[in-house]
mmCIF file of C-alpha atoms and ligand atoms in Angstrom:
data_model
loop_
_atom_site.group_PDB
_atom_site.id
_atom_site.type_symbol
_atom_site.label_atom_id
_atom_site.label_comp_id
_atom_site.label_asym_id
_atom_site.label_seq_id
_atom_site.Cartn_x
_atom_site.Cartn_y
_atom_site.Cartn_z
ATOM 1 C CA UNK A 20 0.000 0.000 0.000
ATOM 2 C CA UNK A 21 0.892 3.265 -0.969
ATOM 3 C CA UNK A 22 1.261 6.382 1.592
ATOM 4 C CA UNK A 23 -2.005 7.110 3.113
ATOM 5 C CA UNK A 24 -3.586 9.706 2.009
ATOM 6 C CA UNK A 25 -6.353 12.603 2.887
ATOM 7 C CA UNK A 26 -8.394 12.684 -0.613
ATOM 8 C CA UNK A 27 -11.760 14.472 -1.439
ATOM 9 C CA UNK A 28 -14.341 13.309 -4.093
ATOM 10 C CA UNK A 29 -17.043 15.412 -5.417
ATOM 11 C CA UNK A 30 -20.122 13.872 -5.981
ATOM 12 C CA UNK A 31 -21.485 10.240 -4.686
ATOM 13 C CA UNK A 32 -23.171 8.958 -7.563
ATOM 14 C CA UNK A 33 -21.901 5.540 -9.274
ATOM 15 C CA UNK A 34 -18.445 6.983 -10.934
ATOM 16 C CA UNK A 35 -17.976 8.851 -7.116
ATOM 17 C CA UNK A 36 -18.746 6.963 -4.716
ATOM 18 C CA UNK A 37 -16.659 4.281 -6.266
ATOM 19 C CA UNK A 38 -14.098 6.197 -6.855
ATOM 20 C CA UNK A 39 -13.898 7.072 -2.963
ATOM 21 C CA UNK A 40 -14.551 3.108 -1.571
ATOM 22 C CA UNK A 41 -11.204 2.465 -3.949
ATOM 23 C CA UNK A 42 -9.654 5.014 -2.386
ATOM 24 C CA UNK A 43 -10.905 3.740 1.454
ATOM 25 C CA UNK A 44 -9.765 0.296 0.583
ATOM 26 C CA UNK A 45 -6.177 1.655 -0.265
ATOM 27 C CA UNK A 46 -6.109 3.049 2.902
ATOM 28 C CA UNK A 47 -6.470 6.531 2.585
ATOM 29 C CA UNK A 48 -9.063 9.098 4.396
ATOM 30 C CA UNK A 49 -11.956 10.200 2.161
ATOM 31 C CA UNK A 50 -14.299 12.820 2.416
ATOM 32 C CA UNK A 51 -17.303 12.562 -0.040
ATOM 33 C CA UNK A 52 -19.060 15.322 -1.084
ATOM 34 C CA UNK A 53 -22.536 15.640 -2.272
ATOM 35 C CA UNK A 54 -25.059 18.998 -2.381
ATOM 36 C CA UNK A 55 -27.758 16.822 -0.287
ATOM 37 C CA UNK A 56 -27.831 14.186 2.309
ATOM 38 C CA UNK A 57 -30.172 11.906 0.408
ATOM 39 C CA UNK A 58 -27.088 11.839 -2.315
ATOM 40 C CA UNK A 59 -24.494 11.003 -0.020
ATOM 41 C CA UNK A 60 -26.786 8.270 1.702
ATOM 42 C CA UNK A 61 -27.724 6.604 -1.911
ATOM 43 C CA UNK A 62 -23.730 6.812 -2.799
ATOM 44 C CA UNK A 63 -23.093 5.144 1.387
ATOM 45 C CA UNK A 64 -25.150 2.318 0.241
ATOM 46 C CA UNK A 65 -24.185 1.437 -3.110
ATOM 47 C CA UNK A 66 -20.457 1.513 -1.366
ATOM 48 C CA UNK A 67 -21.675 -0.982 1.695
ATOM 49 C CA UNK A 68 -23.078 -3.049 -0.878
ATOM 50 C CA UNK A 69 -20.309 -3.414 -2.906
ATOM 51 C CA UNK A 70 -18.114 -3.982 0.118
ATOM 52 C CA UNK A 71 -20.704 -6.817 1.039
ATOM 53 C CA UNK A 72 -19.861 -8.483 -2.661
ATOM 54 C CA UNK A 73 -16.073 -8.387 -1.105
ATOM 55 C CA UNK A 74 -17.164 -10.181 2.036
ATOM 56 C CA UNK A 75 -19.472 -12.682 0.557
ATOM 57 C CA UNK A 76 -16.376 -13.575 -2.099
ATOM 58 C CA UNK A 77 -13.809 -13.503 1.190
ATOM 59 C CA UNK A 78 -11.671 -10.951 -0.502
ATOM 60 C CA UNK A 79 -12.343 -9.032 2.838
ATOM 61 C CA UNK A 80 -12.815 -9.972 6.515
ATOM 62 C CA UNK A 81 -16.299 -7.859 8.164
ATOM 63 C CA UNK A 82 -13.812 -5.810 10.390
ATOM 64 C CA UNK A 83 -11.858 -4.418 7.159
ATOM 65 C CA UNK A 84 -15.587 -3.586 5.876
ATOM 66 C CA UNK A 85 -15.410 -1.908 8.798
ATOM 67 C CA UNK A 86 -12.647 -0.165 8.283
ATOM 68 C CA UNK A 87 -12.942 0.789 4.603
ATOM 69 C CA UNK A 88 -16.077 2.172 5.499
ATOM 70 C CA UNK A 89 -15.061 4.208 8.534
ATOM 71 C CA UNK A 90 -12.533 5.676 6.525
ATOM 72 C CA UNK A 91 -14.898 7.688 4.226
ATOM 73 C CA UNK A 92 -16.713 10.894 5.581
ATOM 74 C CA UNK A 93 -19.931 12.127 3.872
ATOM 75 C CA UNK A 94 -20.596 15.824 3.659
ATOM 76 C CA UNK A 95 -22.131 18.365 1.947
ATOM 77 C CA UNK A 96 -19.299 21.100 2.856
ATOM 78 C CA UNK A 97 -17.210 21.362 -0.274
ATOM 79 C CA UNK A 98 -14.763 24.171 1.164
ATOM 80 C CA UNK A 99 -14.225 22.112 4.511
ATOM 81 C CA UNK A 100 -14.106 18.826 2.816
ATOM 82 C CA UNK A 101 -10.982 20.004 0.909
ATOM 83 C CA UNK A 102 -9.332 22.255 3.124
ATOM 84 C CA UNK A 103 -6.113 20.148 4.195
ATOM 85 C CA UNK A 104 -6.207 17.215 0.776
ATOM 86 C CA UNK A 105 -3.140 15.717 -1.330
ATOM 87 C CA UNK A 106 -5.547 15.480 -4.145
ATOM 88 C CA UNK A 107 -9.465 15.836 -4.765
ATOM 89 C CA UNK A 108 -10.681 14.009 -7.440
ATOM 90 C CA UNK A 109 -13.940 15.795 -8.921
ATOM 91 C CA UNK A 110 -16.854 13.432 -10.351
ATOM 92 C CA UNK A 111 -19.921 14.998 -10.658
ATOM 93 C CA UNK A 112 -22.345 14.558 -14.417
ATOM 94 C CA UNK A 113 -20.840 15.611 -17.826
ATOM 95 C CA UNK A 114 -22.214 19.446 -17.942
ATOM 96 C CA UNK A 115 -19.085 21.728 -18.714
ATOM 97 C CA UNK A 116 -20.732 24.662 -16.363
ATOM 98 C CA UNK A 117 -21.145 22.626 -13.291
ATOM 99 C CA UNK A 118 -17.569 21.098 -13.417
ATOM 100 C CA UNK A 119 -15.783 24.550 -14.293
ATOM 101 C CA UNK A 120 -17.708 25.603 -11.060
ATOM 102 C CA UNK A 121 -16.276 23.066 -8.777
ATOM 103 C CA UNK A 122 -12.824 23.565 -9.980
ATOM 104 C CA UNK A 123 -13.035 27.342 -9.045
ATOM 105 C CA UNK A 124 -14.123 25.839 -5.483
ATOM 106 C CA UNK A 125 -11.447 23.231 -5.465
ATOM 107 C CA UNK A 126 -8.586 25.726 -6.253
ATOM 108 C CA UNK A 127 -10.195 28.537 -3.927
ATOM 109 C CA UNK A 128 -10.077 25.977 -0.904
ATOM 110 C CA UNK A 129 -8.099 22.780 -1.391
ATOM 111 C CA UNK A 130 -4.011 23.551 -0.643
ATOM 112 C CA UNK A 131 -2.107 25.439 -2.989
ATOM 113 C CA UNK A 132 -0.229 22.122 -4.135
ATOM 114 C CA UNK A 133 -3.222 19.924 -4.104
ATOM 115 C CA UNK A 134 -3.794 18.033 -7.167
ATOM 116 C CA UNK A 135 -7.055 18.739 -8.986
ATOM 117 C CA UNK A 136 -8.427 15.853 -11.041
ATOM 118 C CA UNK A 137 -11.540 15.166 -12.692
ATOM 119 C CA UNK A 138 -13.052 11.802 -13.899
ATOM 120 C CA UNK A 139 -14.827 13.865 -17.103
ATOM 121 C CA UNK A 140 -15.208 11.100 -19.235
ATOM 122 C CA UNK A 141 -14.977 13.188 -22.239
ATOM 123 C CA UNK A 142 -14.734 17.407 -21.053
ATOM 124 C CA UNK A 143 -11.107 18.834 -22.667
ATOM 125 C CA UNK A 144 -8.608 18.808 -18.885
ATOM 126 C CA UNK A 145 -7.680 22.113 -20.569
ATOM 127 C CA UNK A 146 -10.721 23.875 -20.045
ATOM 128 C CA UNK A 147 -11.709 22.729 -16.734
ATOM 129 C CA UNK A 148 -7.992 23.799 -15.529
ATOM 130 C CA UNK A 149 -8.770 26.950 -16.865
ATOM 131 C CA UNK A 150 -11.407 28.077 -14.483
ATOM 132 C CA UNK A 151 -8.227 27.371 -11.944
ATOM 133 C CA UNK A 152 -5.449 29.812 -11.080
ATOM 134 C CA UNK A 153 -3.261 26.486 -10.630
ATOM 135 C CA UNK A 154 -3.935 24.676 -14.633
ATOM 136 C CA UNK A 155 -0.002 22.801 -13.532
ATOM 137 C CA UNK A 156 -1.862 20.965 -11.324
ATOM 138 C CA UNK A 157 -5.047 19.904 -13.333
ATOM 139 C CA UNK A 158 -5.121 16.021 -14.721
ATOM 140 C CA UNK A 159 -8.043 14.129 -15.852
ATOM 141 C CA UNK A 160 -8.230 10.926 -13.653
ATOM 142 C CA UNK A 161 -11.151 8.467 -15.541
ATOM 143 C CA UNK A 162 -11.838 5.268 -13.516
ATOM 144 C CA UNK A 163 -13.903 2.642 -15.573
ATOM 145 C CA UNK A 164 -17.375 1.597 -13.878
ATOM 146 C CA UNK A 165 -17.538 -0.546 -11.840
ATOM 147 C CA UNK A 166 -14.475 0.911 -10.179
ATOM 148 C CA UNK A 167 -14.086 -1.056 -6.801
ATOM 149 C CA UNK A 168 -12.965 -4.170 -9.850
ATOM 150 C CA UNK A 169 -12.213 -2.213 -13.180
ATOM 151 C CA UNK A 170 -8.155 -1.642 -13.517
ATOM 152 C CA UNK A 171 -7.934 0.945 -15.406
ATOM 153 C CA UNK A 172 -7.398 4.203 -15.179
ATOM 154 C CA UNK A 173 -6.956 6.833 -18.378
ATOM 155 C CA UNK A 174 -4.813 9.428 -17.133
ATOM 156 C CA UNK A 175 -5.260 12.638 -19.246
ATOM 157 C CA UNK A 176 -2.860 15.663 -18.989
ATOM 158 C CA UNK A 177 -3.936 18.799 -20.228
ATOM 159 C CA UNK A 178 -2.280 21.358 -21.999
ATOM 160 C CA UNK A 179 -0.700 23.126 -19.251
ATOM 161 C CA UNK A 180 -0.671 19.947 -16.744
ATOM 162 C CA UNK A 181 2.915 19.804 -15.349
ATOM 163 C CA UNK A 182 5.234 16.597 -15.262
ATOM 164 C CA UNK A 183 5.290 16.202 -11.447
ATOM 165 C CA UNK A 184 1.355 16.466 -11.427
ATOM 166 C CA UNK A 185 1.625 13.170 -14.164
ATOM 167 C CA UNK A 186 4.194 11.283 -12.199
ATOM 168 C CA UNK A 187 2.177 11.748 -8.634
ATOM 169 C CA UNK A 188 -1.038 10.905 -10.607
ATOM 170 C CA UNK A 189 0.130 7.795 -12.309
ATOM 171 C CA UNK A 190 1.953 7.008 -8.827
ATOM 172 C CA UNK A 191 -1.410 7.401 -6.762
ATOM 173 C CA UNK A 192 -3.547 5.428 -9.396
ATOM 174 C CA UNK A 193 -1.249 2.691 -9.267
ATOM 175 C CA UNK A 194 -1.009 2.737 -5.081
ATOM 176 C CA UNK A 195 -4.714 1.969 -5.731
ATOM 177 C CA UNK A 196 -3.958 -1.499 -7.966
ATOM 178 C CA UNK A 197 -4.845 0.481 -11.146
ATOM 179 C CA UNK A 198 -2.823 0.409 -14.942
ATOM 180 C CA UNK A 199 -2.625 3.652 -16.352
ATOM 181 C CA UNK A 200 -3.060 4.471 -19.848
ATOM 182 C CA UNK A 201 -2.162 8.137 -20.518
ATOM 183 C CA UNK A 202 -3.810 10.322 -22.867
ATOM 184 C CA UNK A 203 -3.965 13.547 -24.621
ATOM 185 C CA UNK A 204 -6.378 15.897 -23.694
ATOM 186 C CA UNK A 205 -8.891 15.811 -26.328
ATOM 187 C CA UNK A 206 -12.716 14.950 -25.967
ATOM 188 C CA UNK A 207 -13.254 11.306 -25.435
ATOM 189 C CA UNK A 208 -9.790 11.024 -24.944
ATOM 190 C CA UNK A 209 -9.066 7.479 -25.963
ATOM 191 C CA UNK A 210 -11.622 5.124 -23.977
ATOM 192 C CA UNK A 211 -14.788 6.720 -25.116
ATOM 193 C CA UNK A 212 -13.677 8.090 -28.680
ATOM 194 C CA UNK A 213 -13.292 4.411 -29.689
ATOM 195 C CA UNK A 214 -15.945 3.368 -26.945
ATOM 196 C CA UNK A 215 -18.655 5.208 -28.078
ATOM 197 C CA UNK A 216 -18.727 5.012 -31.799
ATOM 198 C CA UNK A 217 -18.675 0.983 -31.242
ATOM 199 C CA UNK A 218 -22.130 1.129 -29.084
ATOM 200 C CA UNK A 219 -23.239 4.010 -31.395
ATOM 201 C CA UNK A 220 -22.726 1.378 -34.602
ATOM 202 C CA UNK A 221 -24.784 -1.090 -32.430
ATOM 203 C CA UNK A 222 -27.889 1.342 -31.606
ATOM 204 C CA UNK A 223 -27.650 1.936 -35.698
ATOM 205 C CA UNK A 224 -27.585 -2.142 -36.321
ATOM 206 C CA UNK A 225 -30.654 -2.276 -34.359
ATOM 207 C CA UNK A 226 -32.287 0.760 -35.416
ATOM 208 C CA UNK A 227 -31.662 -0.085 -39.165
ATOM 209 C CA UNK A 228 -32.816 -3.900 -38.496
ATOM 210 C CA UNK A 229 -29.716 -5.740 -39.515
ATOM 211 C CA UNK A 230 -30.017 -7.714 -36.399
ATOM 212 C CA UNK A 231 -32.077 -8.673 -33.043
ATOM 213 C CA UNK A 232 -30.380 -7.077 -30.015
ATOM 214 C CA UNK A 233 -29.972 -10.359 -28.320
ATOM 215 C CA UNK A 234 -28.085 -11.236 -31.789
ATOM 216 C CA UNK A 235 -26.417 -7.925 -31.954
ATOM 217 C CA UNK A 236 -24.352 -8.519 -28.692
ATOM 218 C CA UNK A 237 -23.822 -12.116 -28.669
ATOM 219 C CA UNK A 238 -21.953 -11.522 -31.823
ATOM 220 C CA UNK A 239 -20.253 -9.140 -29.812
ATOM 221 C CA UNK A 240 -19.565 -10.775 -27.321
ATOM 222 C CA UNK A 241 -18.766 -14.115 -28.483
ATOM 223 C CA UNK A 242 -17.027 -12.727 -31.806
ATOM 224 C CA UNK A 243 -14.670 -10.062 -29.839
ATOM 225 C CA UNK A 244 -15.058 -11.884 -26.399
ATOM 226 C CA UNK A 245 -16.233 -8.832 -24.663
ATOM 227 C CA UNK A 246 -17.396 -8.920 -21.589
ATOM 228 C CA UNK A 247 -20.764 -7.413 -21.713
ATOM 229 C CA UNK A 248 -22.319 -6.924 -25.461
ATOM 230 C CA UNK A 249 -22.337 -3.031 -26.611
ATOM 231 C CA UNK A 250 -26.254 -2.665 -25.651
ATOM 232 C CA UNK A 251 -25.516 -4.706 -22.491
ATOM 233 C CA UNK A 252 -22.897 -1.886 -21.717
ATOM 234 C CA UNK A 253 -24.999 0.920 -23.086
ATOM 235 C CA UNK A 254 -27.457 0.058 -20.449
ATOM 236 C CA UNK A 255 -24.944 -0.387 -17.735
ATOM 237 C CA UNK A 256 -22.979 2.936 -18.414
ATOM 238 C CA UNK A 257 -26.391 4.892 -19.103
ATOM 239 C CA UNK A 258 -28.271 5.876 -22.479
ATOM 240 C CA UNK A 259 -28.293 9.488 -21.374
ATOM 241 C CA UNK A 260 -24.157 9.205 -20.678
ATOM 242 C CA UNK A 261 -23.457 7.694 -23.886
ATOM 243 C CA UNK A 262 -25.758 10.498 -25.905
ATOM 244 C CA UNK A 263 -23.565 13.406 -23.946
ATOM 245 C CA UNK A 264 -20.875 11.508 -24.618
ATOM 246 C CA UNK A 265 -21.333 11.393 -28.250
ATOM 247 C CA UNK A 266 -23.095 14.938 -28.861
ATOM 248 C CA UNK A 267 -19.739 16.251 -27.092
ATOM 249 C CA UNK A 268 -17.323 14.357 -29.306
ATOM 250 C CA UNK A 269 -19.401 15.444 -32.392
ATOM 251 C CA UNK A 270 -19.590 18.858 -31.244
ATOM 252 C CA UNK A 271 -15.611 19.439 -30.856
ATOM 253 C CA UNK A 272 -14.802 17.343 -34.098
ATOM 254 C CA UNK A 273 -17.394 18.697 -36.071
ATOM 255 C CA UNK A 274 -17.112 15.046 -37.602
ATOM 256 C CA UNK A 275 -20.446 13.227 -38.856
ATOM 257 C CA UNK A 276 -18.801 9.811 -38.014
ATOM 258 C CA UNK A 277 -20.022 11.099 -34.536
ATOM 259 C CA UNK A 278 -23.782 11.304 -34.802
ATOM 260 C CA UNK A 279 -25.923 10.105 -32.016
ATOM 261 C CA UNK A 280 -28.224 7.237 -33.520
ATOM 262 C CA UNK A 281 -31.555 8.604 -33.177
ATOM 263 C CA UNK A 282 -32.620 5.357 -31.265
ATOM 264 C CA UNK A 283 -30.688 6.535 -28.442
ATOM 265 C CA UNK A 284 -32.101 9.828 -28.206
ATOM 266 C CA UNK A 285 -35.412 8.432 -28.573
ATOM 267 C CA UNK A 286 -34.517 6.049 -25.425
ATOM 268 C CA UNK A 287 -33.263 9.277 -23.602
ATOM 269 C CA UNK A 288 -36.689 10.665 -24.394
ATOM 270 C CA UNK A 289 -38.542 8.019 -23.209
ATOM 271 C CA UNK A 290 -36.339 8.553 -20.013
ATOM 272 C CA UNK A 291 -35.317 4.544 -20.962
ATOM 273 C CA UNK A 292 -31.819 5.094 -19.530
ATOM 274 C CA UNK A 293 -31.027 1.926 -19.389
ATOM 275 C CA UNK A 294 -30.356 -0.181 -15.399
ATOM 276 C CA UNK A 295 -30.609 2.995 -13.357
ATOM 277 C CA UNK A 296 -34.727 3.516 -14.844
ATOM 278 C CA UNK A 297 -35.322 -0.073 -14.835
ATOM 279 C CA UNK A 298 -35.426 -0.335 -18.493
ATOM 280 C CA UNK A 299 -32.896 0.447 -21.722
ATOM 281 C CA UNK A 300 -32.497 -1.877 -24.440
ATOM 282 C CA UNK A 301 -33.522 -4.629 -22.413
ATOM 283 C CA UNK A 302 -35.378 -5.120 -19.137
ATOM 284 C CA UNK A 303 -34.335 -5.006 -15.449
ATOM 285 C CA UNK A 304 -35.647 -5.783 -12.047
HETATM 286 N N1 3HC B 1187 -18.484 -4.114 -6.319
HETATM 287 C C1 3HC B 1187 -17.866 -5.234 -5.914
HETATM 288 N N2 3HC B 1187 -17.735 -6.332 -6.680
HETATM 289 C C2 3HC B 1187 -18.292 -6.298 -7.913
HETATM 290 C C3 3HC B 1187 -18.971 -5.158 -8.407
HETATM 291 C C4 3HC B 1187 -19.058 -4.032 -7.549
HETATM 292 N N3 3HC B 1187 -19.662 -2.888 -7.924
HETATM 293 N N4 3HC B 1187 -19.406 -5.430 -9.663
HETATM 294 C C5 3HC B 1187 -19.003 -6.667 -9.961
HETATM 295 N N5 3HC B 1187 -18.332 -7.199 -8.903
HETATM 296 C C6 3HC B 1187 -17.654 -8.489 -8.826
HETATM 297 C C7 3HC B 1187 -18.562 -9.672 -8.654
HETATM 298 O O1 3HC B 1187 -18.855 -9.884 -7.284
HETATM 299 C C8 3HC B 1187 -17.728 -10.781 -9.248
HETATM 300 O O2 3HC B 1187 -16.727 -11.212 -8.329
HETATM 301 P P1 3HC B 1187 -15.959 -12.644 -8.511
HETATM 302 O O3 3HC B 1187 -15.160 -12.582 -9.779
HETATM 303 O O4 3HC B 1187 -15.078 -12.719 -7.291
HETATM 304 O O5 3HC B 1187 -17.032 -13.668 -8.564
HETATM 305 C C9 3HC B 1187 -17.017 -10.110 -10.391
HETATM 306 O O6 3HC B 1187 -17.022 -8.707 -10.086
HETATM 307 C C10 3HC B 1187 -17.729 -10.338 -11.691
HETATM 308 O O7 3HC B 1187 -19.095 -9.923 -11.555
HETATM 309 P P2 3HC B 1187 -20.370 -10.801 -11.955
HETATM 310 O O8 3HC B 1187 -20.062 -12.253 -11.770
HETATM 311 O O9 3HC B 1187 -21.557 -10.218 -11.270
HETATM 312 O O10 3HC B 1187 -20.638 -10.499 -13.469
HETATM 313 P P3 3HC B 1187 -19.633 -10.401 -14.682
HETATM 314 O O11 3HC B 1187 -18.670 -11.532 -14.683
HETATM 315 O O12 3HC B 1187 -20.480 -10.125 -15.869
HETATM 316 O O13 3HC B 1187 -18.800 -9.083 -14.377
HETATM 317 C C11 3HC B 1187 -18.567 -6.805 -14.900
HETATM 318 C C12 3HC B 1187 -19.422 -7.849 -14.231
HETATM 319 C C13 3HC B 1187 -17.233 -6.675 -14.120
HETATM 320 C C14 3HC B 1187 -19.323 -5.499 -14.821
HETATM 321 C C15 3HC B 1187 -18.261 -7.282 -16.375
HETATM 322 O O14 3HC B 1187 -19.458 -7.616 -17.014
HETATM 323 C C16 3HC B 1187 -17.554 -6.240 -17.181
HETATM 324 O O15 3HC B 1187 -16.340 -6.084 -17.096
HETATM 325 N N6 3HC B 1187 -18.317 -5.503 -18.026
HETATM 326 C C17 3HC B 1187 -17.785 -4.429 -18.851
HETATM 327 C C18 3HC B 1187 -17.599 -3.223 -17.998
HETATM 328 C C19 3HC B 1187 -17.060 -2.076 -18.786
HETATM 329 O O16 3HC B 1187 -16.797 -2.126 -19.969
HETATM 330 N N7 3HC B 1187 -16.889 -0.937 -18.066
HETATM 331 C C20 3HC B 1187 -16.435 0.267 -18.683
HETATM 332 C C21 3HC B 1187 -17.643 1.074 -19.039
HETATM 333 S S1 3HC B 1187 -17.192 2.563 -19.835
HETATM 334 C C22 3HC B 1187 -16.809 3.589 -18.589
HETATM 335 O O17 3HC B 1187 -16.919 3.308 -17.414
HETATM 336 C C23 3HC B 1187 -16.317 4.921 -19.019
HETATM 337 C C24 3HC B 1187 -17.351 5.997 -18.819
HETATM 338 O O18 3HC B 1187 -16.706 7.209 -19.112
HETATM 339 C C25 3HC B 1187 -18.567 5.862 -19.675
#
């Protein structure tokens, strides 16, 4: 285990609050930040589940449940949540305004040689660092969902992020058991500029009729032995994340090859957002 850390996440919901249980199970001190209590609550459960999964497998003893989860502090006080960090790691939903508000907070409170990373999964580092008086020490940080198991991490440095902010990042993500694959800082980065486009082909399969969409990802997922087949994932990650996603990439390329099927905005309509409504491309309890 790496040096123990005091760390602050921003925002509890799935990419947070798994972001900060990582973090508690490496040891380090965690304050998670939400603007309500229900929020925080939702993202304490999800993380006691998930800790429960570790139990029931015996990849953890009750008492380091414990632990992990005594570790982590809820609160809804950004400026005291970041006042004395190493690094706070902000991962709130993809809207450019809200995140470029929480870095001016971040760089206003945390330490003056706090790293500032965000999990955007597809917002340009550059501009977020901008709304910062401190852009040297501004890295993207994107954990894959779920991120208690997932082992990546895409590391993204921004135009002006300095080379001791990279080394310290890479060095923290891989304290927490992660690979890092470092990118440069333009939208989708790597993960979700080839990501997308693939689950984006598979809405358009569908939509077009070429194939059922059991058919669509067992080819998939057989043929490329994928894990999960691309409408399976587009229901785990979130129709509404993967139209943002998309409508972002197409707005900073200005390329067609970007287009949002118009299946998946009809979904988003439809609010059929795929496991979190109970219902996407297929079904759920
Ligand atoms: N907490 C704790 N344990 C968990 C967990 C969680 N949240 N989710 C899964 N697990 C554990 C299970 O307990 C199980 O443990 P075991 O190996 O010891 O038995 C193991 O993970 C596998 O889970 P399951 O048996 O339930 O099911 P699967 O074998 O299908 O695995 C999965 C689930 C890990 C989600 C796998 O299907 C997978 O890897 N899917 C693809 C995920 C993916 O592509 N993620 C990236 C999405 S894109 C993204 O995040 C970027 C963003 O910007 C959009």
């Amino acid at each position: 285990m790496s040096d123990s850390l005091r760390v602050a996440v921003i925002g509890a919901g799935t990419m947070g609050n798994g972001i900060a249980q990582t973090f508690a199970m490496h040891g380090h001190s965690v304050n998670l930040v939400d603007l309500n209590e229900e929020a925080l609550e939702r993202g304490m459960s999800t993380i006691r589940r998930s800790l429960e999964r570790f139990v029931r497998k015996e990849k953890l003893s009750a008492e380091q449940s414990e632990e992990i989860l005594g570790r982590i502090q809820p609160t809804t006080d950004l400026a005291g949540a970041v006042g004395e960090v190493r690094i706070a790691v902000e991962a709130v939903f993809e809207r450019e305004d809200v995140k470029r508000g929480i870095f001016e907070q971040l760089d206003k409170h945390a330490p003056s040689g706090a790293i500032l990373a965000s999990n955007t999964s597809s917002i340009p580092i550059t501009r977020l660092a901008a709304a910062t008086g401190r852009p040297e020490k501004v890295i993207g940080m994107h954990f894959m969902n779920p991120v208690p198991i997932m082992k990546l991490v895409e590391v993204i440095r921004g135009n002006r992020t300095s080379d001791e902010t990279l080394a310290e990042t890479v060095r923290i993500a891989e304290g927490l058991g992660k690979t890092v694959g470092v990118a440069r800082d333009y939208a989708g980065f790597v993960s979700n500029r080839v990501l997308m486009p693939m689950i984006n082909e598979a809405a358009f399969c569908l939509y077009e009729g070429i194939a059922t969409r059991e058919d669509i990802d067992t080819i998939m997922k057989l043929g490329m032995n994928h894990p999960m087949g691309p409408l399976t994932l587009a229901d785990f990650v979130g129709i509404d994340v993967v139209v943002e996603i998309l409508d972002i990439l197409y707005r900073d390329f200005g390329d067609p090859k970007f287009r949002a099927c118009p299946l998946l905005r009809k979904m988003v309509e439809a609010g059929k957002l795929g496991r979190k409504t109970g219902e996407g491309f297929y079904a759920y309890d």
